[in-house]
Coordinates of C-alpha atoms in Angstrom, one line a residue:
X1380 CA 110.4 137.0 90.6
X1381 CA 107.0 137.6 89.0
X1382 CA 104.3 135.0 89.4
X1383 CA 102.9 133.8 86.0
X1384 CA 99.2 134.4 85.4
X1385 CA 97.4 131.2 86.1
X1386 CA 93.8 132.2 86.5
X1387 CA 92.6 131.0 83.1
X1388 CA 93.7 127.4 83.9
X1389 CA 91.8 124.7 85.7
X1390 CA 92.7 124.6 89.4
X1391 CA 94.9 127.7 89.1
X1392 CA 95.8 128.0 92.8
X1393 CA 99.2 127.1 94.2
X1394 CA 98.8 123.4 95.2
X1395 CA 101.1 123.3 98.3
X1396 CA 100.1 126.2 100.7
X1397 CA 102.4 125.1 103.5
X1398 CA 105.5 125.2 101.3
X1399 CA 105.3 128.1 98.9
X1400 CA 107.6 129.8 96.5
X1401 CA 106.9 133.0 94.6
X1402 CA 108.1 131.7 91.2
X1403 CA 106.2 128.8 89.7
X1404 CA 104.5 127.8 86.5
X1405 CA 101.2 125.9 86.6
X1406 CA 101.1 123.2 83.9
X1407 CA 97.4 122.4 84.2
X1408 CA 95.3 122.7 81.1
X1409 CA 95.4 121.0 77.7
X1410 CA 97.9 118.2 77.2
X1411 CA 98.2 115.7 74.4
X1412 CA 96.9 112.3 75.5
X1413 CA 96.6 108.7 74.3
X1414 CA 95.2 105.5 75.9
X1415 CA 97.6 102.5 75.7
X1416 CA 95.3 99.6 76.6
X1417 CA 97.9 96.9 76.3
X1418 CA 100.8 98.9 77.8
X1419 CA 102.8 98.5 74.6
X1420 CA 103.3 102.2 73.9
X1421 CA 107.0 102.4 74.6
X1422 CA 107.6 99.7 72.0
X1423 CA 105.3 101.5 69.6
X1424 CA 107.0 104.8 69.9
X1425 CA 104.5 106.8 71.9
X1426 CA 107.4 108.4 73.8
X1427 CA 108.8 110.0 70.6
X1428 CA 105.7 110.9 68.6
X1429 CA 102.7 113.3 68.9
X1430 CA 99.8 111.7 70.7
X1431 CA 96.4 111.3 69.1
X1432 CA 94.0 112.9 71.7
X1433 CA 93.7 115.8 74.1
X1434 CA 93.0 115.9 77.9
X1435 CA 92.4 118.7 80.4
X1436 CA 94.9 118.2 83.3
X1437 CA 94.6 117.8 86.3
X1438 CA 91.4 115.7 85.8
X1439 CA 91.7 112.0 85.2
X1440 CA 90.6 110.5 81.8
X1441 CA 87.6 108.8 83.5
X1442 CA 86.1 112.1 84.6
X1443 CA 83.8 114.4 82.7
X1444 CA 86.0 117.4 83.4
X1445 CA 89.0 115.8 81.6
X1446 CA 87.1 116.0 78.3
X1447 CA 87.8 112.3 77.8
X1448 CA 85.2 110.4 80.0
X1449 CA 86.5 106.9 79.3
X1450 CA 85.5 104.7 82.2
X1451 CA 86.8 101.3 80.9
X1452 CA 90.0 99.8 82.2
X1453 CA 93.1 101.8 81.2
X1454 CA 96.2 99.7 81.5
X1455 CA 98.4 102.7 80.6
X1456 CA 98.0 106.3 79.5
X1457 CA 100.4 108.8 77.9
X1458 CA 100.6 112.5 78.2
X1459 CA 102.7 115.0 76.2
X1460 CA 103.3 118.7 76.4
X1461 CA 105.8 121.3 75.3
X1462 CA 106.4 124.2 77.7
X1463 CA 108.7 127.2 77.6
X1464 CA 110.7 127.6 80.8
X1465 CA 110.3 131.2 81.9
X1466 CA 113.4 133.2 80.9
X1467 CA 113.1 135.3 84.1
X1468 CA 114.1 132.2 86.1
X1469 CA 117.7 132.7 84.9
X1470 CA 120.1 133.4 87.8
X1471 CA 123.9 133.8 88.4
X1472 CA 124.4 130.1 89.4
X1473 CA 121.8 128.8 87.0
X1474 CA 118.6 127.5 88.7
X1475 CA 117.6 123.9 89.1
X1476 CA 114.1 123.5 87.7
X1477 CA 111.8 121.1 89.5
X1478 CA 108.8 119.4 87.9
X1479 CA 106.2 118.6 90.6
X1480 CA 103.3 116.2 90.4
X1481 CA 100.6 116.4 93.1
X1482 CA 99.5 112.9 92.4
X1483 CA 99.5 110.4 89.4
X1484 CA 97.8 107.0 89.6
X1485 CA 99.6 104.7 89.7
X1486 CA 103.1 103.8 88.3
X1487 CA 104.6 106.8 86.6
X1488 CA 107.6 107.4 84.3
X1489 CA 108.5 110.9 83.2
X1490 CA 110.8 112.0 80.4
X1491 CA 112.0 115.5 79.6
X1492 CA 113.4 116.1 76.1
X1493 CA 113.7 112.3 75.9
X1494 CA 115.7 111.9 79.1
X1495 CA 114.0 109.8 81.9
X1496 CA 113.8 112.1 84.9
X1497 CA 111.5 110.3 87.3
X1498 CA 109.8 107.1 88.3
X1499 CA 107.2 106.8 91.0
X1500 CA 104.8 104.2 92.3
X1501 CA 101.7 105.3 94.2
X1502 CA 98.5 107.0 93.2
X1503 CA 98.0 109.3 96.2
X1504 CA 101.3 110.9 97.0
X1505 CA 103.4 113.7 95.3
X1506 CA 106.8 113.3 93.6
X1507 CA 109.3 115.6 92.0
X1508 CA 111.5 115.3 89.0
X1509 CA 114.8 117.3 89.1
X1510 CA 115.2 118.5 85.5
X1511 CA 118.9 119.1 86.1
X1512 CA 120.6 120.5 83.0
X1513 CA 117.6 119.5 80.7
X1514 CA 115.5 122.5 81.5
X1515 CA 117.1 125.8 80.5
X1516 CA 115.3 129.2 81.2
X1517 CA 113.9 130.7 78.0
X1518 CA 113.9 127.4 76.0
X1519 CA 111.2 124.9 75.1
X1520 CA 111.0 121.6 77.0
X1521 CA 109.0 118.6 75.9
X1522 CA 107.5 116.6 78.7
X1523 CA 106.2 113.0 78.3
X1524 CA 104.4 111.1 81.1
X1525 CA 103.3 107.4 81.1
X1526 CA 101.1 106.2 83.9
X1527 CA 100.4 102.5 84.3
X1528 CA 97.3 101.4 86.3
X1529 CA 96.8 97.6 86.3
X1530 CA 93.7 96.2 87.9
X1531 CA 95.7 93.0 88.8
X1532 CA 97.8 92.3 91.9
X1533 CA 98.1 94.2 95.2
X1534 CA 97.8 97.9 94.8
X1535 CA 96.7 100.7 97.0
X1536 CA 93.5 101.8 95.2
X1537 CA 91.2 103.1 97.9
X1538 CA 87.6 102.8 96.6
X1539 CA 88.4 102.3 92.9
X1540 CA 86.6 99.3 91.4
X1541 CA 88.6 96.4 90.0
X1542 CA 85.6 95.3 88.0
X1543 CA 84.0 97.3 85.2
X1544 CA 81.0 98.9 86.8
X1545 CA 80.4 100.9 90.0
X1546 CA 79.1 98.5 92.6
X1547 CA 78.3 98.7 96.3
X1548 CA 81.0 100.9 97.8
X1549 CA 83.5 100.8 94.9
X1550 CA 83.5 103.6 92.4
X1551 CA 84.8 104.8 89.0
X1552 CA 88.5 104.4 88.7
X1553 CA 91.1 107.2 88.5
X1554 CA 94.0 106.7 86.1
X1555 CA 97.0 109.0 85.5
X1556 CA 97.4 112.7 86.5
X1557 CA 94.7 113.8 89.0
X1558 CA 96.4 116.7 90.8
X1559 CA 98.2 119.8 89.7
X1560 CA 101.4 119.7 87.7
X1561 CA 103.9 122.6 88.0
X1562 CA 107.4 123.8 87.4
X1563 CA 109.4 125.7 90.0
X1564 CA 113.0 127.1 90.0
X1565 CA 115.2 126.6 93.1
X1566 CA 118.8 127.6 93.7
X1567 CA 121.3 125.3 92.3
X1568 CA 123.8 125.8 95.2
X1569 CA 121.7 125.2 98.3
X1570 CA 117.9 125.0 98.5
X1571 CA 115.3 124.3 101.2
X1572 CA 113.5 121.0 101.1
X1573 CA 110.1 120.7 102.9
X1574 CA 110.4 121.9 106.5
X1575 CA 108.9 120.0 109.4
X1576 CA 106.9 122.1 111.9
X1577 CA 106.2 120.5 115.3
X1578 CA 104.1 122.5 117.7
X1579 CA 104.9 122.1 121.4
X1580 CA 102.1 123.7 123.4
X1581 CA 103.7 122.8 126.8
X1582 CA 106.6 125.1 126.1
X1583 CA 104.8 127.5 123.9
X1584 CA 107.2 126.7 121.1
X1585 CA 107.5 125.5 117.5
X1586 CA 110.3 123.1 116.8
X1587 CA 111.5 123.3 113.2
X1588 CA 113.6 121.0 111.0
X1589 CA 114.8 122.6 107.8
X1590 CA 116.2 119.9 105.4
X1591 CA 118.6 121.2 102.8
X1592 CA 119.8 120.0 99.4
X1593 CA 123.4 120.4 100.6
X1594 CA 125.7 122.4 102.9
X1595 CA 128.0 125.4 102.0
X1596 CA 130.6 127.1 104.2
X1597 CA 129.2 130.1 106.1
X1598 CA 125.5 129.5 105.1
X1599 CA 122.8 130.0 107.7
X1600 CA 119.1 129.2 108.0
X1601 CA 116.6 131.6 109.4
X1602 CA 112.9 131.2 110.5
X1603 CA 110.5 134.1 111.2
X1604 CA 107.2 133.7 112.9
X1605 CA 104.6 136.4 112.4
X1606 CA 101.0 137.2 113.3
X1607 CA 98.6 140.1 112.5
X1608 CA 100.8 142.5 114.6
X1609 CA 104.0 141.6 112.8
X1610 CA 107.1 139.6 113.7
X1611 CA 106.7 137.5 116.8
X1612 CA 110.0 135.7 117.0
X1613 CA 113.0 134.9 114.8
X1614 CA 115.7 132.2 115.1
X1615 CA 118.9 131.3 113.1
X1616 CA 121.3 128.4 112.9
X1617 CA 124.3 127.4 111.0
X1618 CA 123.5 125.6 107.8
X1619 CA 127.0 124.2 107.0
X1620 CA 127.1 121.4 109.5
X1621 CA 123.9 119.4 109.3
X1622 CA 121.7 118.3 106.4
X1623 CA 118.7 119.1 108.6
X1624 CA 119.3 122.1 110.8
X1625 CA 117.0 122.6 113.7
X1626 CA 115.5 125.7 115.2
X1627 CA 113.2 126.5 118.1
X1628 CA 110.8 129.4 118.1
X1629 CA 109.5 130.1 121.6
X1630 CA 106.6 132.6 121.7
X1631 CA 106.3 135.4 124.3
X1632 CA 103.3 134.8 126.5
X1633 CA 101.4 137.9 125.2
X1634 CA 101.6 136.6 121.6
X1635 CA 100.7 133.0 122.3
X1636 CA 97.5 131.9 120.7
X1637 CA 96.3 128.3 120.6
X1638 CA 94.9 126.7 117.5
X1639 CA 91.5 125.0 118.2
X1640 CA 88.2 124.4 116.4
X1641 CA 86.7 127.5 118.0
X1642 CA 89.8 129.6 117.2
X1643 CA 91.8 128.2 114.4
X1644 CA 94.6 130.7 114.6
X1645 CA 97.5 130.3 112.2
X1646 CA 100.9 132.0 112.4
X1647 CA 102.8 132.9 109.2
X1648 CA 106.2 131.4 108.8
X1649 CA 109.1 132.3 106.5
X1650 CA 112.1 130.1 106.0
X1651 CA 115.3 131.5 104.5
X1652 CA 118.8 130.4 103.6
X1653 CA 121.5 133.0 103.8
X1654 CA 125.0 132.8 102.4
X1655 CA 128.3 133.8 104.2
X1656 CA 127.7 137.5 103.3
X1657 CA 124.2 137.5 104.6
X1658 CA 122.7 137.5 101.1
X1659 CA 119.4 135.6 100.5
X1660 CA 119.9 132.3 98.8
X1661 CA 116.4 130.7 99.1
X1662 CA 113.1 131.6 100.7
X1663 CA 109.8 129.7 101.2
X1664 CA 106.6 130.6 102.9
X1665 CA 104.5 128.6 105.3
X1666 CA 102.3 128.7 108.3
X1667 CA 101.7 126.9 111.6
X1668 CA 99.2 126.3 114.3
X1669 CA 100.0 125.7 118.0
X1670 CA 98.1 122.8 119.5
X1671 CA 98.6 119.5 121.2
X1672 CA 97.0 116.0 121.2
X1673 CA 97.4 113.8 124.2
X1674 CA 95.9 110.7 125.9
X1675 CA 94.7 110.2 129.5
X1676 CA 93.3 106.7 130.0
X1677 CA 90.4 106.4 127.6
X1678 CA 90.4 110.1 126.9
X1679 CA 91.9 111.7 123.8
X1680 CA 92.5 115.4 124.5
X1681 CA 93.0 118.4 122.4
X1682 CA 95.1 121.1 124.0
X1683 CA 94.7 119.2 127.3
X1684 CA 90.9 119.4 127.1
X1685 CA 88.2 116.8 126.2
X1686 CA 86.8 117.8 122.9
X1687 CA 84.3 115.3 121.6
X1688 CA 85.2 114.5 118.0
X1689 CA 81.9 114.7 116.0
X1690 CA 83.5 113.4 112.8
X1691 CA 82.0 112.6 109.4
X1692 CA 83.3 110.1 106.9
X1693 CA 84.4 112.1 103.8
X1694 CA 85.4 110.1 100.7
X1695 CA 86.3 113.1 98.6
X1696 CA 84.5 112.2 95.4
X1697 CA 82.8 114.5 92.9
X1698 CA 80.4 113.7 90.1
X1699 CA 82.4 115.5 87.5
X1700 CA 85.9 115.3 88.8
X1701 CA 85.9 112.0 90.6
X1702 CA 88.8 112.2 93.1
X1703 CA 89.7 115.7 92.0
X1704 CA 87.7 118.6 93.2
X1705 CA 86.4 120.7 90.3
X1706 CA 87.6 123.9 92.1
X1707 CA 89.3 125.1 95.2
X1708 CA 85.9 126.4 96.3
X1709 CA 84.5 122.9 96.2
X1710 CA 87.0 121.8 98.8
X1711 CA 86.0 124.7 101.1
X1712 CA 82.3 123.9 100.5
X1713 CA 82.7 120.3 101.7
X1714 CA 84.2 121.5 105.0
X1715 CA 81.5 124.2 105.4
X1716 CA 78.8 121.5 104.7
X1717 CA 80.2 119.4 107.5
X1718 CA 80.3 122.3 109.9
X1719 CA 76.8 123.3 109.0
X1720 CA 75.5 119.8 109.9
X1721 CA 77.2 119.9 113.3
X1722 CA 80.4 118.0 112.6
X1723 CA 83.7 119.4 113.9
X1724 CA 85.9 117.3 111.7
X1725 CA 86.2 114.4 109.3
X1726 CA 87.8 111.0 108.7
X1727 CA 89.4 111.4 105.3
X1728 CA 88.4 108.0 104.1
X1729 CA 90.4 105.7 101.7
X1730 CA 92.1 108.5 100.0
X1731 CA 95.0 110.9 100.6
X1732 CA 93.2 114.2 100.0
X1733 CA 94.6 117.1 98.0
X1734 CA 96.8 119.2 100.3
X1735 CA 94.6 122.3 99.8
X1736 CA 91.8 120.5 101.6
X1737 CA 94.1 120.3 104.6
X1738 CA 95.0 124.0 104.3
X1739 CA 91.3 124.9 104.4
X1740 CA 90.8 122.5 107.4
X1741 CA 93.7 124.3 109.1
X1742 CA 92.2 127.7 108.7
X1743 CA 88.6 126.7 109.4
X1744 CA 89.4 124.6 112.5
X1745 CA 88.2 121.3 111.1
X1746 CA 89.7 118.2 112.8
X1747 CA 90.7 115.5 110.5
X1748 CA 92.2 112.0 110.6
X1749 CA 94.6 111.3 107.8
X1750 CA 94.0 107.9 106.2
X1751 CA 95.6 105.9 103.4
X1752 CA 93.7 104.4 100.5
X1753 CA 94.8 100.9 101.3
X1754 CA 92.0 98.8 99.8
X1755 CA 93.3 96.7 96.9
X1756 CA 95.4 94.0 98.6
X1757 CA 92.7 91.3 98.5
X1758 CA 94.7 88.8 96.5
X1759 CA 95.3 85.9 98.8
X1760 CA 93.4 82.8 100.0
X1761 CA 91.3 82.0 103.1
X1762 CA 93.0 83.1 106.4
X1763 CA 95.7 84.7 104.3
X1764 CA 93.5 86.8 102.1
X1765 CA 95.1 90.3 102.4
X1766 CA 98.6 90.8 101.2
X1767 CA 99.7 94.4 101.2
X1768 CA 103.2 94.7 100.0
X1769 CA 106.2 97.0 100.8
X1770 CA 104.9 99.7 98.5
X1771 CA 102.0 100.3 100.9
X1772 CA 104.5 101.3 103.6
X1773 CA 106.5 103.5 101.2
X1774 CA 103.5 105.4 99.9
X1775 CA 102.0 105.9 103.4
X1776 CA 105.3 107.3 104.6
X1777 CA 105.2 109.8 101.7
X1778 CA 101.7 110.8 102.8
X1779 CA 102.8 111.3 106.4
X1780 CA 105.8 113.4 105.4
X1781 CA 103.7 115.6 103.1
X1782 CA 101.1 116.3 105.8
X1783 CA 103.1 116.2 109.0
X1784 CA 102.9 120.0 109.7
X1785 CA 99.2 120.5 109.3
X1786 CA 97.6 121.3 112.7
X1787 CA 94.1 120.1 111.6
X1788 CA 95.4 116.5 111.4
X1789 CA 95.0 115.0 114.9
X1790 CA 95.5 111.3 114.1
X1791 CA 96.7 108.8 111.6
X1792 CA 94.9 105.8 110.1
X1793 CA 97.2 103.8 107.8
X1794 CA 94.8 100.9 107.2
X1795 CA 91.0 100.4 107.1
X1796 CA 88.8 97.4 107.5
X1797 CA 91.5 94.8 107.0
X1798 CA 89.9 91.5 107.9
X1799 CA 91.6 88.2 108.5
X1800 CA 91.4 85.6 111.2
X1801 CA 94.0 85.6 113.9
X1802 CA 95.9 82.4 114.1
X1803 CA 99.3 81.0 115.1
X1804 CA 101.0 81.8 111.8
X1805 CA 102.3 85.3 111.1
X1806 CA 101.0 86.5 107.7
X1807 CA 101.9 89.3 105.3
X1808 CA 99.0 91.3 106.7
X1809 CA 100.5 91.0 110.2
X1810 CA 103.9 92.1 109.0
X1811 CA 102.7 95.1 107.0
X1812 CA 100.2 96.2 109.7
X1813 CA 103.1 96.3 112.2
X1814 CA 105.4 98.0 109.7
X1815 CA 102.9 100.7 108.9
X1816 CA 102.1 101.3 112.6
X1817 CA 105.8 101.4 113.6
X1818 CA 106.8 103.5 110.6
X1819 CA 104.1 106.0 111.4
X1820 CA 105.2 106.3 115.0
X1821 CA 108.8 106.8 113.9
X1822 CA 107.7 109.4 111.4
X1823 CA 105.5 111.2 113.8
X1824 CA 105.6 110.8 117.5
X1825 CA 103.1 113.7 118.2
X1826 CA 99.9 112.1 117.0
X1827 CA 97.9 109.0 117.9
X1828 CA 98.0 106.1 115.4
X1829 CA 95.2 103.5 114.8
X1830 CA 96.9 100.4 113.5
X1831 CA 93.8 99.5 111.4
X1832 CA 90.4 101.1 111.6
X1833 CA 87.4 99.0 112.4
X1834 CA 88.3 95.4 111.9
X1835 CA 91.7 93.7 112.3
X1836 CA 93.5 95.4 115.2
X1837 CA 96.7 93.4 115.0
X1838 CA 99.1 95.6 117.0
X1839 CA 98.5 95.3 120.8
X1840 CA 100.1 98.7 121.5
X1841 CA 97.9 100.7 119.0
X1842 CA 97.3 104.2 120.4
X1843 CA 93.6 104.1 119.7
X1844 CA 91.1 101.2 119.4
X1845 CA 87.9 101.5 117.4
X1846 CA 85.0 99.6 115.8
X1847 CA 82.6 99.9 112.9
X1848 CA 78.9 99.2 113.7
X1849 CA 76.0 99.8 111.3
X1850 CA 73.2 98.7 113.6
X1851 CA 70.2 100.9 112.7
X1852 CA 68.0 100.5 115.8
X1853 CA 69.2 103.0 118.4
X1854 CA 68.2 100.7 121.3
X1855 CA 70.1 97.8 119.9
X1856 CA 73.0 100.0 119.0
X1857 CA 73.1 101.2 122.7
X1858 CA 73.2 97.6 123.9
X1859 CA 76.0 96.8 121.5
X1860 CA 78.2 99.8 122.5
X1861 CA 77.6 99.8 126.3
X1862 CA 80.5 97.6 127.3
X1863 CA 83.1 100.3 127.1
X1864 CA 82.7 101.3 130.8
X1865 CA 83.8 97.7 131.8
X1866 CA 86.7 97.7 129.3
X1867 CA 84.6 95.3 127.1
X1868 CA 83.8 97.5 124.1
X1869 CA 82.3 96.2 120.9
X1870 CA 85.0 94.6 118.7
X1871 CA 84.5 93.6 115.1
X1872 CA 84.9 89.9 114.5
X1873 CA 84.4 87.4 111.6
X1874 CA 80.9 86.2 110.6
X1875 CA 81.7 83.0 112.4
X1876 CA 82.7 84.8 115.6
X1877 CA 86.4 84.0 115.2
X1878 CA 88.5 87.0 116.3
X1879 CA 90.1 89.4 113.8
X1880 CA 91.7 91.6 116.5
X1881 CA 94.0 91.4 119.5
X1882 CA 92.2 92.2 122.8
X1883 CA 91.4 95.7 123.9
X1884 CA 93.8 97.2 126.4
X1885 CA 92.0 100.2 127.7
X1886 CA 93.0 102.7 125.0
X1887 CA 91.0 105.7 123.9
X1888 CA 88.1 104.2 122.0
X1889 CA 85.5 105.5 119.5
X1890 CA 83.0 104.1 117.0
X1891 CA 84.7 105.3 113.8
X1892 CA 81.9 104.2 111.4
X1893 CA 78.2 104.1 112.2
X1894 CA 75.0 105.4 110.7
X1895 CA 75.1 105.1 107.0
X1896 CA 71.3 105.5 106.9
X1897 CA 69.9 104.6 103.5
X1898 CA 68.1 107.7 102.3
X1899 CA 67.7 109.7 99.1
X1900 CA 65.1 111.7 97.4
X1901 CA 63.4 108.6 96.0
X1902 CA 63.5 106.6 99.2
X1903 CA 60.0 107.3 100.5
X1904 CA 58.4 106.6 97.2
X1905 CA 60.4 103.4 96.7
X1906 CA 59.6 101.8 100.0
X1907 CA 56.0 102.6 99.3
X1908 CA 56.1 100.2 96.3
X1909 CA 57.4 102.2 93.3
X1910 CA 60.3 101.1 91.2
X1911 CA 63.6 100.8 93.1
X1912 CA 66.9 102.1 91.8
X1913 CA 70.3 100.5 92.3
X1914 CA 71.2 102.6 95.3
X1915 CA 72.2 101.2 98.7
X1916 CA 72.9 102.1 102.3
X1917 CA 72.6 100.5 105.6
X1918 CA 69.4 99.0 107.1
X1919 CA 65.9 99.4 106.1
X1920 CA 65.1 102.7 104.3
X1921 CA 63.3 105.3 106.4
X1922 CA 59.8 106.0 105.2
X1923 CA 59.9 109.7 105.8
X1924 CA 62.3 112.5 106.5
X1925 CA 61.2 112.5 110.1
X1926 CA 62.0 108.8 110.5
X1927 CA 65.5 109.6 109.1
X1928 CA 66.0 112.4 111.5
X1929 CA 64.8 110.3 114.5
X1930 CA 67.2 107.5 113.6
X1931 CA 70.1 110.0 113.2
X1932 CA 69.3 111.6 116.6
X1933 CA 69.0 108.2 118.3
X1934 CA 72.2 106.8 116.9
X1935 CA 74.4 109.8 117.6
X1936 CA 72.8 110.2 121.0
X1937 CA 74.0 106.8 122.1
X1938 CA 77.6 107.9 121.6
X1939 CA 77.2 111.4 122.8
X1940 CA 75.8 110.0 126.1
X1941 CA 78.8 107.7 126.7
X1942 CA 81.4 109.4 129.0
X1943 CA 84.1 107.0 127.9
X1944 CA 83.6 107.6 124.1
X1945 CA 85.9 110.3 122.9
X1946 CA 84.2 110.7 119.6
X1947 CA 82.5 109.1 116.6
X1948 CA 82.5 109.1 112.8
X1949 CA 79.2 109.2 111.1
X1950 CA 78.9 107.6 107.6
X1951 CA 78.9 109.8 105.5
X1952 CA 79.1 113.4 104.3
X1953 CA 77.7 112.9 100.8
X1954 CA 76.2 110.2 98.6
X1955 CA 78.8 108.7 96.3
X1956 CA 77.4 107.3 93.1
X1957 CA 75.1 104.4 94.0
X1958 CA 75.9 104.7 97.7
X1959 CA 73.0 106.8 99.0
X1960 CA 73.7 107.2 102.7
X1961 CA 75.1 110.7 102.9
X1962 CA 73.9 113.6 104.9
X1963 CA 74.0 115.5 101.5
X1964 CA 73.5 114.4 98.0
X1965 CA 76.3 113.6 95.6
X1966 CA 75.8 117.1 94.1
X1967 CA 76.1 118.5 97.6
X1968 CA 72.4 119.3 97.8
X1969 CA 70.6 119.3 101.1
X1970 CA 68.6 116.0 101.7
X1971 CA 67.0 116.9 105.1
X1972 CA 66.9 120.1 107.2
X1973 CA 70.5 120.4 108.2
X1974 CA 69.6 122.5 111.2
X1975 CA 68.0 119.4 112.8
X1976 CA 71.1 117.3 112.4
X1977 CA 73.2 120.2 113.8
X1978 CA 71.0 120.5 116.8
X1979 CA 71.2 116.8 117.5
X1980 CA 75.0 116.8 117.4
X1981 CA 75.8 120.0 119.2
X1982 CA 74.1 119.1 122.5
X1983 CA 76.6 118.5 125.3
X1984 CA 78.6 115.3 125.1
X1985 CA 79.1 113.3 128.3
X1986 CA 82.8 113.0 127.4
X1987 CA 83.2 116.8 127.7
X1988 CA 81.6 116.9 131.1
X1989 CA 83.2 116.7 134.5
X1990 CA 85.1 113.4 135.2

């Protein structure tokens, strides 16, 4: 089937590179739009009538790129659009048309020609509406979307402010649609759902799970792995016995190529469903990288080797698009900026990133930790202050399922900086922390999981233990971090010294937030006595570029010289609004000579040396 021309639309690229179909229709661009501040729109007839405004999807109404730019609280927003389902999607058995949303913040209801077709809670994860018999090829279809986004109660928000203005490390909110919306036809009889790809470096194989919408007599599934020389290996299995047929693709030794930061090799994959006569029923495209993650004492290994993780905290915000990158090239540029400064990966902080970012990380060899935007559960009282609910677990599992097959992801971080004293009463935070850890381990047994980054480690068997430390003096920082050799690493605790975390058990350990040096173009002038702006960072501002570089070299050097430290995560890649502690400006401009930072980081790390 022909691919519709999408290039004149904002964010025209296919949004799901690891699960592609040839036929699709990008619905980005102009939609009708209306703000519903009191969430009374359903009663007032907004579902049935034309809306008063316009918006550019997929940019949220708070952003400049949306054409709206409304940054006040938006209790609910409505979207409306009429679209013609392509006539060429007609088929003998009548296709099922799927309506995909990359992400909508936060509680969403979707109607198609007045029929409710989807409800979804969660601002970071995708969902799909099966349009069933509502969408007919060649006919017009009216779509209506309502997104509710209350600032009250527990809700996974990430860094979105629950008060009016940007303050400290909380930023302008995102409401409603903020990732690509698209239509896609699939076979009505049997269709592929998203495959799971598990690399197994020890056997030189990929293990595949191919979930199906149903089973039909005589049907088979087939997977074909290819490289630049052509087909490497093919496997088939019956598709009429199991809802999730499994296949193994074992590579011949002369075609085996390991994925690594130095050689991020990706194989092409094609998945097919064939009927009893061998005719093609469904086909999707994908890719895979063969690599492993393992642990040996305090060492976290990539492909069996110690690779020091020089990570940078990346929050994925943009001045004009907020959580949505203005272009696919902007996603690539952020990775290239990290690599240019000497980082080999990132901790994707308090946000589930657009999947195309992971695609570019896969092909550029950029190591990433997947994280959930869990901030937003601070609704309790002292010693029971954080109360994430069941929706946190649900949304996180959706994120893990979406991103499971990306080779660049080498670890999971479901929670960040939860803080609550340990005591003899089990709290909601204890329950949900345990649930998110166990759910992640059940969903993915191939990657390490941090129960909660930085503060409240509440699961004794967490795969990785970490801390956050923003001490700015390299000598004092070295003293703080030096206990790891004796199994007494730095552990975050409450201001009164009471513990937040269960004791360290000898797991792989890293300092997953440090640095955050307060520096911007005005810093030197302001510390000299001129008017200060409202920016902030950690510690006293350097008085010169050289002082910034010296501090960066000193702090990173402490961790590079520790043979028991498997990596670090420096705060942060770019400034974000008033938070001026990035290596680059919010506009991605260079703040200091990047070559100096690269040289500081790329010297040998003790962890990578002989044991």
